[in-house]
mmCIF file of C-alpha atoms in Angstrom:
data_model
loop_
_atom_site.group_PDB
_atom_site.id
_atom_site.type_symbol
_atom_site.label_atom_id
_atom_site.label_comp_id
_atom_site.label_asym_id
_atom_site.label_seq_id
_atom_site.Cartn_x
_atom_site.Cartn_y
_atom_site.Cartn_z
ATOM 1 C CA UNK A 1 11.122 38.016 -11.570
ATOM 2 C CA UNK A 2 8.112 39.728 -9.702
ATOM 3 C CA UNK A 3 7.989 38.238 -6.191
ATOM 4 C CA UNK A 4 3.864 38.142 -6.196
ATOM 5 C CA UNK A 5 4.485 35.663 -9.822
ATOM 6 C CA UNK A 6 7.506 33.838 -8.257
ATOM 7 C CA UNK A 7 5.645 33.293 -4.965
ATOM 8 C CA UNK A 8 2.289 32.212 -7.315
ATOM 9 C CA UNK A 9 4.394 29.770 -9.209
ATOM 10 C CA UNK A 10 5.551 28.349 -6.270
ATOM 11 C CA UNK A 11 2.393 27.956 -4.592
ATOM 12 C CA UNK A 12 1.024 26.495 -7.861
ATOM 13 C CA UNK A 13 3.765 23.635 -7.908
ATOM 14 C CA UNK A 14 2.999 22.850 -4.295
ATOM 15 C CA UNK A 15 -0.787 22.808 -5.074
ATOM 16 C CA UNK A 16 0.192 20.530 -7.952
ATOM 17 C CA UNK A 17 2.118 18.120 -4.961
ATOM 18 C CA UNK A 18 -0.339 18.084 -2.661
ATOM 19 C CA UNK A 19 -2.938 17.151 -4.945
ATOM 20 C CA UNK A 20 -0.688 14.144 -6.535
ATOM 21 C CA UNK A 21 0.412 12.699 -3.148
ATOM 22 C CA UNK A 22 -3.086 13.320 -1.276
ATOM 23 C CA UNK A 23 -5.412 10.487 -0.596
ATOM 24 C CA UNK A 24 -8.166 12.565 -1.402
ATOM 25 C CA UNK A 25 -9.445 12.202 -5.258
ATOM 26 C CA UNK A 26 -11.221 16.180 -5.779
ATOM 27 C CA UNK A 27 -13.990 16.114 -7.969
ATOM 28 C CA UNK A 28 -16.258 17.668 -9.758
ATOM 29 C CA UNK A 29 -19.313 16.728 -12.119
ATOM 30 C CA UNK A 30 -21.334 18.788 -14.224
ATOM 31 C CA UNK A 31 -25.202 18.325 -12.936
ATOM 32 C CA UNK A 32 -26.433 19.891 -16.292
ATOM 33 C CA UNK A 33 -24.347 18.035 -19.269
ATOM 34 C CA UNK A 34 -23.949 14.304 -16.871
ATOM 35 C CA UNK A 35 -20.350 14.590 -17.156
ATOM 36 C CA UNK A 36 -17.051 15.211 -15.062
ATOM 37 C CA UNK A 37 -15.323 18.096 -15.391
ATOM 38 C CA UNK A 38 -12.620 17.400 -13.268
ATOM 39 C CA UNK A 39 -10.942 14.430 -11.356
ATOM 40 C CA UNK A 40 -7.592 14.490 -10.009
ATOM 41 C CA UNK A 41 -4.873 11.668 -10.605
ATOM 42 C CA UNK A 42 -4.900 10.402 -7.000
ATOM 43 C CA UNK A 43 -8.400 8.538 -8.461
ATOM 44 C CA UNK A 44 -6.167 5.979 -9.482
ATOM 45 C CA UNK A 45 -4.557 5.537 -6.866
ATOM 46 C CA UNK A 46 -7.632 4.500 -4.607
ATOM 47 C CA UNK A 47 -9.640 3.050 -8.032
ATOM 48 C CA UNK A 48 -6.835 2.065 -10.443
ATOM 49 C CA UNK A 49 -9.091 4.266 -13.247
ATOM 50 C CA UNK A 50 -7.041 7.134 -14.440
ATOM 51 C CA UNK A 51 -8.543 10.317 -14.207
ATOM 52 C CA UNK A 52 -8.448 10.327 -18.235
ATOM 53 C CA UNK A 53 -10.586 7.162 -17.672
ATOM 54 C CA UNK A 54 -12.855 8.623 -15.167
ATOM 55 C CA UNK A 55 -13.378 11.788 -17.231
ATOM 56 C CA UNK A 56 -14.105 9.732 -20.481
ATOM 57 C CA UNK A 57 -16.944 7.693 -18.553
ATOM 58 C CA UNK A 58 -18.096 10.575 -18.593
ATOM 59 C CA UNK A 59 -21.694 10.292 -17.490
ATOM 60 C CA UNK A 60 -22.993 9.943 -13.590
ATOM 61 C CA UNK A 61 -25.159 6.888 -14.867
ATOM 62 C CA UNK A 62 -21.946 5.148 -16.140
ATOM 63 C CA UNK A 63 -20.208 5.785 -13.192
ATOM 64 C CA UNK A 64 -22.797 4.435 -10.914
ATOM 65 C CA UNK A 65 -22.341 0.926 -12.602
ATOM 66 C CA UNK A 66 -19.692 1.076 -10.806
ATOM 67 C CA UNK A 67 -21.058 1.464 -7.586
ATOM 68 C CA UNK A 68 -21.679 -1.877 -5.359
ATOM 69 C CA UNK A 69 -25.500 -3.286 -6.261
ATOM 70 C CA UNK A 70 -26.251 -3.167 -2.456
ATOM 71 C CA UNK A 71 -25.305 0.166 -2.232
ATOM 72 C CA UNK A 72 -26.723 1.557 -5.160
ATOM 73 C CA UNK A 73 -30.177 2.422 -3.997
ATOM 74 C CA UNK A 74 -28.455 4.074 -0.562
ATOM 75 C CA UNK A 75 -26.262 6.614 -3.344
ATOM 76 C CA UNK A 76 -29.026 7.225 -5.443
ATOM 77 C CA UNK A 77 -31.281 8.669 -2.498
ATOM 78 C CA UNK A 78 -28.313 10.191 -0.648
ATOM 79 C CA UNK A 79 -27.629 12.106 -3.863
ATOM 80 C CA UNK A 80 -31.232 13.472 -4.093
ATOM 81 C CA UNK A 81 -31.466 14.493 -0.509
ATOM 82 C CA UNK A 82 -27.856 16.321 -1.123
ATOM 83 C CA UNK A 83 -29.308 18.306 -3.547
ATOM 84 C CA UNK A 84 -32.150 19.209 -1.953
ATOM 85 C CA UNK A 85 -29.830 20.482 1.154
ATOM 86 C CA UNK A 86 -26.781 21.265 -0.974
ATOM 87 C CA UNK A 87 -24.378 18.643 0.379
ATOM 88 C CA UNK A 88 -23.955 15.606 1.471
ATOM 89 C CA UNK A 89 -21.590 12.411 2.407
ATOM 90 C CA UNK A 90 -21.946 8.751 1.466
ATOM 91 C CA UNK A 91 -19.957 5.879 2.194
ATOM 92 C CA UNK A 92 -20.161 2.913 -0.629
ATOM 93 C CA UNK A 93 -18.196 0.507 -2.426
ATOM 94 C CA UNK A 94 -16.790 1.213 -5.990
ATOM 95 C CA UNK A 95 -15.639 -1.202 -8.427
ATOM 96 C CA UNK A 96 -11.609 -1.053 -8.608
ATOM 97 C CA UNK A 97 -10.514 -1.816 -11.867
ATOM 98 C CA UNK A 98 -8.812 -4.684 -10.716
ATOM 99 C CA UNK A 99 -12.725 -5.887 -9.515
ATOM 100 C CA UNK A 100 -12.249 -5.746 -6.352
ATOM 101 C CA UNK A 101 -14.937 -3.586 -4.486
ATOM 102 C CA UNK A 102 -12.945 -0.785 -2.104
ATOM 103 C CA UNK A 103 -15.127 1.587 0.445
ATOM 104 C CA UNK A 104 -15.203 4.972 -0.503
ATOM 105 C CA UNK A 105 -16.091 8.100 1.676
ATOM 106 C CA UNK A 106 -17.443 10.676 -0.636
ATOM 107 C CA UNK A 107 -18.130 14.446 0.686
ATOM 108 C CA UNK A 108 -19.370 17.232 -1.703
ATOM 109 C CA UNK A 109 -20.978 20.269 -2.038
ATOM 110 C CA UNK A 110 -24.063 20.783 -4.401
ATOM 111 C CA UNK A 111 -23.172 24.041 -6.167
ATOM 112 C CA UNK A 112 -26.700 25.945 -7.535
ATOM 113 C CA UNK A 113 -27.611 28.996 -9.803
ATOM 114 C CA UNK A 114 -29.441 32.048 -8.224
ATOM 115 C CA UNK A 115 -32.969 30.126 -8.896
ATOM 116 C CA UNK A 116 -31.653 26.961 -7.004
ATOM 117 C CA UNK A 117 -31.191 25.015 -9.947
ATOM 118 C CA UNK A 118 -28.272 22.517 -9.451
ATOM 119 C CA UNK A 119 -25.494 22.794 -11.435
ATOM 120 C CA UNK A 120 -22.077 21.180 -10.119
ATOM 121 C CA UNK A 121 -21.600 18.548 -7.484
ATOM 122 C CA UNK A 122 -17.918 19.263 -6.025
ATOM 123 C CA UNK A 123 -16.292 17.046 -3.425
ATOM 124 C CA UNK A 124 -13.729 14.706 -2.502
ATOM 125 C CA UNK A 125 -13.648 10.899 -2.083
ATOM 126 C CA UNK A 126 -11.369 8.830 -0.229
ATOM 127 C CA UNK A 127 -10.695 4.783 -0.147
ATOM 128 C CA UNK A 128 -11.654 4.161 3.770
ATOM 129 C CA UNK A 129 -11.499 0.096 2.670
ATOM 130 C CA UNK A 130 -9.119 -0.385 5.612
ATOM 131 C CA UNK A 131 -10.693 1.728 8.514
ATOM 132 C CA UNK A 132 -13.995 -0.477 7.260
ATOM 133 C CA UNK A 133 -11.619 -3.882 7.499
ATOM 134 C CA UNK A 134 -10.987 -2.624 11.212
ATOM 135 C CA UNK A 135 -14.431 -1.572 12.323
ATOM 136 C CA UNK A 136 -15.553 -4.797 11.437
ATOM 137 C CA UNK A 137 -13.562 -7.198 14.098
#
């Protein structure tokens, strides 16, 4: 076997590892068709949605209901203002499927077409639930 395929595969297995045992849930949505494109497995993990699940919600909108009320308004503008600047990080609760709301750091990139137009929002989430617990005593 080629060493530059053997050495690919192996990196590609690894990448497949890191990606199921991270804390880190990568993203990303489609800005143009309101879907998700991509969401890794470690989504449920931190949200007990598989990333089937996630995918099949499909939409931003319906994804948002599940998005604290409080904190709805604060994700909504935060959004806006990433796209205008072409990134941005929020930190809100999400709806666990359990019901329980969990924290969620959320970092991403707002990828554009020559004119500007927005087209992907890539990024990755994390539960920070118990740093939150902590800063709050």
């Amino acid at each position: 076997m080629d060493e530059k395929l053997r050495n690919s595969e192996t990196h590609t297995i690894e990448n497949k590892q890191a990606e199921e045992n991270s804390p880190d849930v990568e993203y990303r949505r489609n800005l143009q068709t309101d879907s998700v494109d991509f969401m890794s497995p470690a989504i449920e993990k931190i949200a007990g949605y598989s990333a089937r699940e996630m995918i099949e919600m499909g939409s931003i909108s319906k994804s948002s209901d599940l998005v604290h009320p409080d904190d709805l308004s604060l994700v909504t503008t935060g959004f806006v203002h990433a796209i205008d600047i072409g990134f941005g990080t929020l930190e809100y609760r999400f709806k666990h499927k359990d019901g329980k709301y969990r924290w969620f750091a959320d970092h991403f990139t707002i990828i554009k077409d020559q004119d500007g137009k927005p087209l992907f929002s890539e990024g990755i989430m994390r539960d920070i639930t118990g740093s939150k617990k902590k800063n709050k005593f």
